[in-house]
Each structure stands twice: as structure tokens, then as C-alpha cells.
PDB file of C-alpha atoms in Angstrom:
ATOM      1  CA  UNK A 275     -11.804  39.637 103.922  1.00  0.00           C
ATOM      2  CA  UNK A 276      -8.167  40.722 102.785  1.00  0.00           C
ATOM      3  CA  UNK A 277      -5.052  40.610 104.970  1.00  0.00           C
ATOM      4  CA  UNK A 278      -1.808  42.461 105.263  1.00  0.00           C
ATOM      5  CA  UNK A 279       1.264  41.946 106.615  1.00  0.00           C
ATOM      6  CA  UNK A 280       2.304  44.459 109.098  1.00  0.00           C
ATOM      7  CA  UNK A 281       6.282  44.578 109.461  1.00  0.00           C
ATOM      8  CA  UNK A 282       6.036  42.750 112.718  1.00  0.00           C
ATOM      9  CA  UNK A 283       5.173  39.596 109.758  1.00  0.00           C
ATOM     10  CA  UNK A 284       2.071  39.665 112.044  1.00  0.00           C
ATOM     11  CA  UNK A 285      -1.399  39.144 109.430  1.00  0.00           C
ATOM     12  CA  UNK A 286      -3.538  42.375 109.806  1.00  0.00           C
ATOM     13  CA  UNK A 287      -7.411  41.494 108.817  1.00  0.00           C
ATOM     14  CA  UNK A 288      -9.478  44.052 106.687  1.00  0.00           C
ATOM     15  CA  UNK A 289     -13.257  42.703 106.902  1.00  0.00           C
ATOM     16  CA  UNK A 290     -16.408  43.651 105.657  1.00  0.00           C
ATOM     17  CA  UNK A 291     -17.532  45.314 108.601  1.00  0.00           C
ATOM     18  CA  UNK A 292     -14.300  47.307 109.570  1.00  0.00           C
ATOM     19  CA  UNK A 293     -14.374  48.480 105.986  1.00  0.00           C
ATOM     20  CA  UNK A 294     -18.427  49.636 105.962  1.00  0.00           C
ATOM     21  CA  UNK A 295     -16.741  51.465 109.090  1.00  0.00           C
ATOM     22  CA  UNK A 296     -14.339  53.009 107.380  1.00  0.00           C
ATOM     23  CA  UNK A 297     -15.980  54.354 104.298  1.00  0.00           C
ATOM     24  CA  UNK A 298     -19.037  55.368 106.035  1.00  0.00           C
ATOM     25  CA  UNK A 299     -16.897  57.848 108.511  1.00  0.00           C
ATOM     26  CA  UNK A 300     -14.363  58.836 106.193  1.00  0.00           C
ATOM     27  CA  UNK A 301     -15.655  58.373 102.633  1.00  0.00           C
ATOM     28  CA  UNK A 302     -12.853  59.980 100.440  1.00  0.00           C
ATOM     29  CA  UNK A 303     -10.754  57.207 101.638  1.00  0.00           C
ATOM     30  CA  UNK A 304     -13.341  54.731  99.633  1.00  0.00           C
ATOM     31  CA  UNK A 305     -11.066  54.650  96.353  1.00  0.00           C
ATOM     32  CA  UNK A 306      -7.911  54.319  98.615  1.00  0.00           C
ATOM     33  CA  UNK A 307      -8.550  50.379 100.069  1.00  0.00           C
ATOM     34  CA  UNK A 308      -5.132  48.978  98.348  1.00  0.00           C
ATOM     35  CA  UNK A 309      -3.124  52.321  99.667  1.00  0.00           C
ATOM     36  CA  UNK A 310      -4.991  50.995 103.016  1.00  0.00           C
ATOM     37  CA  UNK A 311      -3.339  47.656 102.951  1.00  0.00           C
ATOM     38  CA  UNK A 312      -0.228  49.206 101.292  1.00  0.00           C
ATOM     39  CA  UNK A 313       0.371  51.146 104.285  1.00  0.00           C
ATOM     40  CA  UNK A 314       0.160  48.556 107.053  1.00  0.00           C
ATOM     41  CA  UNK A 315       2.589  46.333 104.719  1.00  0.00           C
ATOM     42  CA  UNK A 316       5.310  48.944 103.464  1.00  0.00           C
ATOM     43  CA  UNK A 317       4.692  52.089 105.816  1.00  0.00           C
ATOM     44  CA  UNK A 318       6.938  55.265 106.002  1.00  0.00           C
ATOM     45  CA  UNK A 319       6.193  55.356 109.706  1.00  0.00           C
ATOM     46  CA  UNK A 320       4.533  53.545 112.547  1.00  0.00           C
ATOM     47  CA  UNK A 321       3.257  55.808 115.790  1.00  0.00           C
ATOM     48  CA  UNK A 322       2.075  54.026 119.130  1.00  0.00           C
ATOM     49  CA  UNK A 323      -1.572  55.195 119.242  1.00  0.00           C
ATOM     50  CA  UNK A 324      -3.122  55.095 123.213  1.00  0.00           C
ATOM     51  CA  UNK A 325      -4.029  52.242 123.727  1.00  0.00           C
ATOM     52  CA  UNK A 326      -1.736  49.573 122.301  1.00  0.00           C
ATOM     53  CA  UNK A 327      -2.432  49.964 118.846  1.00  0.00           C
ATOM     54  CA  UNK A 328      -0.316  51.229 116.148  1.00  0.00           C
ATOM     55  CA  UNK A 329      -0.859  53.743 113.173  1.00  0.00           C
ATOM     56  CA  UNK A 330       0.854  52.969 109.805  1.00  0.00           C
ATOM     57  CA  UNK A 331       1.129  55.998 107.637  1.00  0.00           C
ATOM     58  CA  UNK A 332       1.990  56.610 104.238  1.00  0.00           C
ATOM     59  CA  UNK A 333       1.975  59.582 101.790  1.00  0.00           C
ATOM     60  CA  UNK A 334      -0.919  59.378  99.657  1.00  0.00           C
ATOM     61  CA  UNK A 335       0.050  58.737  96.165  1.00  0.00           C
ATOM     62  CA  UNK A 336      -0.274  60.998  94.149  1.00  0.00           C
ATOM     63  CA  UNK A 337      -0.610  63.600  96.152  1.00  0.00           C
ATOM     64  CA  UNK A 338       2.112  66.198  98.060  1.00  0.00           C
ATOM     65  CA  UNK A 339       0.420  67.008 101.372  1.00  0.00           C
ATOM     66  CA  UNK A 340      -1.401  63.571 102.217  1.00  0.00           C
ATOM     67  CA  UNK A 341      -1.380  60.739 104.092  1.00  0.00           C
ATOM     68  CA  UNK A 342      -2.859  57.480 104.934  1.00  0.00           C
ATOM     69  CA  UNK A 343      -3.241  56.712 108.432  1.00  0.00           C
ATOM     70  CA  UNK A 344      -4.286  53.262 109.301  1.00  0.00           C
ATOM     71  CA  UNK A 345      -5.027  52.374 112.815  1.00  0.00           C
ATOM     72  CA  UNK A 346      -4.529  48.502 113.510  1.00  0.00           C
ATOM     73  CA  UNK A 347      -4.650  46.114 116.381  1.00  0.00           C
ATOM     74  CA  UNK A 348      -1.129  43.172 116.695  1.00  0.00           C
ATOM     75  CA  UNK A 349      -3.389  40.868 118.990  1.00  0.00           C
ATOM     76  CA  UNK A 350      -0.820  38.047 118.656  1.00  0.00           C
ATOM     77  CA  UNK A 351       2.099  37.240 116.692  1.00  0.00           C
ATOM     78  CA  UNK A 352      -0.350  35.425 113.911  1.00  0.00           C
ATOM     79  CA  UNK A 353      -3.343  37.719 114.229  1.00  0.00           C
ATOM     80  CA  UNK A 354      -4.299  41.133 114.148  1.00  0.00           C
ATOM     81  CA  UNK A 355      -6.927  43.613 112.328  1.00  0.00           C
ATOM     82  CA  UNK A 356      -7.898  47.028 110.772  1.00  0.00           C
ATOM     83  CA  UNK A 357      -9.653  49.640 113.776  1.00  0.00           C
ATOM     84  CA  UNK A 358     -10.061  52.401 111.484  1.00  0.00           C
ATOM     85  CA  UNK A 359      -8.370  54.132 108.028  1.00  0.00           C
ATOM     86  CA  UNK A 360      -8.260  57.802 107.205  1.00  0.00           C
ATOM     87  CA  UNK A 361      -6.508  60.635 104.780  1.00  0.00           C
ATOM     88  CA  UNK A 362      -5.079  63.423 107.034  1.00  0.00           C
ATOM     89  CA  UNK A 363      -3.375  66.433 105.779  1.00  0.00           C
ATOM     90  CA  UNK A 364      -2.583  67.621 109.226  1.00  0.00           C
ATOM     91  CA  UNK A 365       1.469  66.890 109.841  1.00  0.00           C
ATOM     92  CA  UNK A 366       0.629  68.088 113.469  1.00  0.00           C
ATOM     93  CA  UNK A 367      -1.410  65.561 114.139  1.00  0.00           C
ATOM     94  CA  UNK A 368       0.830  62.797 114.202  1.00  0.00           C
ATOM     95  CA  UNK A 369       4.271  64.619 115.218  1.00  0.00           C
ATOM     96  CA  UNK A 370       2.531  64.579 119.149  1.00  0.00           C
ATOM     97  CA  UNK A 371       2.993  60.685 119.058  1.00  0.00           C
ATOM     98  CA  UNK A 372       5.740  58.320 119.688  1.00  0.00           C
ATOM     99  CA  UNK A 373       7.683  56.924 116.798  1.00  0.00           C
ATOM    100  CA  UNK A 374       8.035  53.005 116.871  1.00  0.00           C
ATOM    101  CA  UNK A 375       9.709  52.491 113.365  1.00  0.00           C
ATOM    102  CA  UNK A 376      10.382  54.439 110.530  1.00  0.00           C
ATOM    103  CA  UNK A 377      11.341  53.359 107.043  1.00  0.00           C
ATOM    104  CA  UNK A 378      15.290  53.583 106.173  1.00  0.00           C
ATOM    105  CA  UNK A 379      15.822  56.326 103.788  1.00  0.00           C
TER     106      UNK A 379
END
């Protein structure tokens, strides 16, 4: 199991099961799994998702029109974990939801 720190400094856990999750509904993401923890540690933005959890996104690298969403869960201030990871190339997608941080330029 690998952690990341969100930029709340709260621990986000990536386990064995969330990531067999992850790569079995979105396989092209399966060479991305440091971009995954990248993102929840140095994201570009965060959105509120629905139901209290937050998605970190960051531009794929490498690439001009993609981007790494990772859903995650802040349970407490010392724990939290990985719901789901996927690439999206849909900017519309995302622009619907509220913006809780965004990186200084």
C-alpha cells in the first residue's frame, strides 16, 4: 500500500484492492499509478465531488488534452484513501463542479 499527501497534509491510502479497481475499470490509466499519487500530492485543481469527496486533477504528462482525475476520501485529518482514478479528455466534465483550490500560477 502507498500513500500520498493530499494538500490538506491529510495521508491518502492507495491499496491493493482500490488499485485492482482502478485498472480493471479504466485500464489505460495502468502505466499512470505515480501520476495517480502525483496528483493527489501536487494537483492543478481540486473539485468537491457529491458526496464529500474531492477530485484532484492534473494534466497528464506528456500529453496536451489530458488529465488525471483522482477521486479520494479526507476521512480525518490523519487518514484518508483512493475511491477511484481515471484519464478524461472531457474539459466539460469537470467545469460543472465546484472549485475548492486551485494551484497559484
Amino acid at each position: 500500500m502507498d500513500k500520498a499527501t493530499s494538500i490538506n497534509g491529510v495521508p491518502i491510502r492507495l491499496n491493493a484492492e482500490r488499485w485492482m479497481h482502478i485498472i480493471v475499470g479504466h485500464p489505460e490509466i495502468e502505466n499512470y499509478y505515480g501520476a495517480i499519487l502525483q496528483t493527489i500530492e501536487w494537483p492543478e485543481t481540486i473539485y468537491a465531488g457529491n458526496r464529500g469527496e474531492l477530485l484532484a486533477v492534473c494534466s497528464l504528462p506528456g500529453s496536451n488534452d489530458k488529465k488525471v482525475v483522482v477521486v479520494y476520501k479526507e476521512v480525518s485529518v490523519d487518514d484518508g484513501f483512493v475511491i477511484t482514478a481515471y484519464l478524461s479528455n472531457k474539459p466539460g466534465e469537470l467545469q460543472k463542479r465546484t472549485i475548492l483550490w486551485q494551484r497559484p500560477n
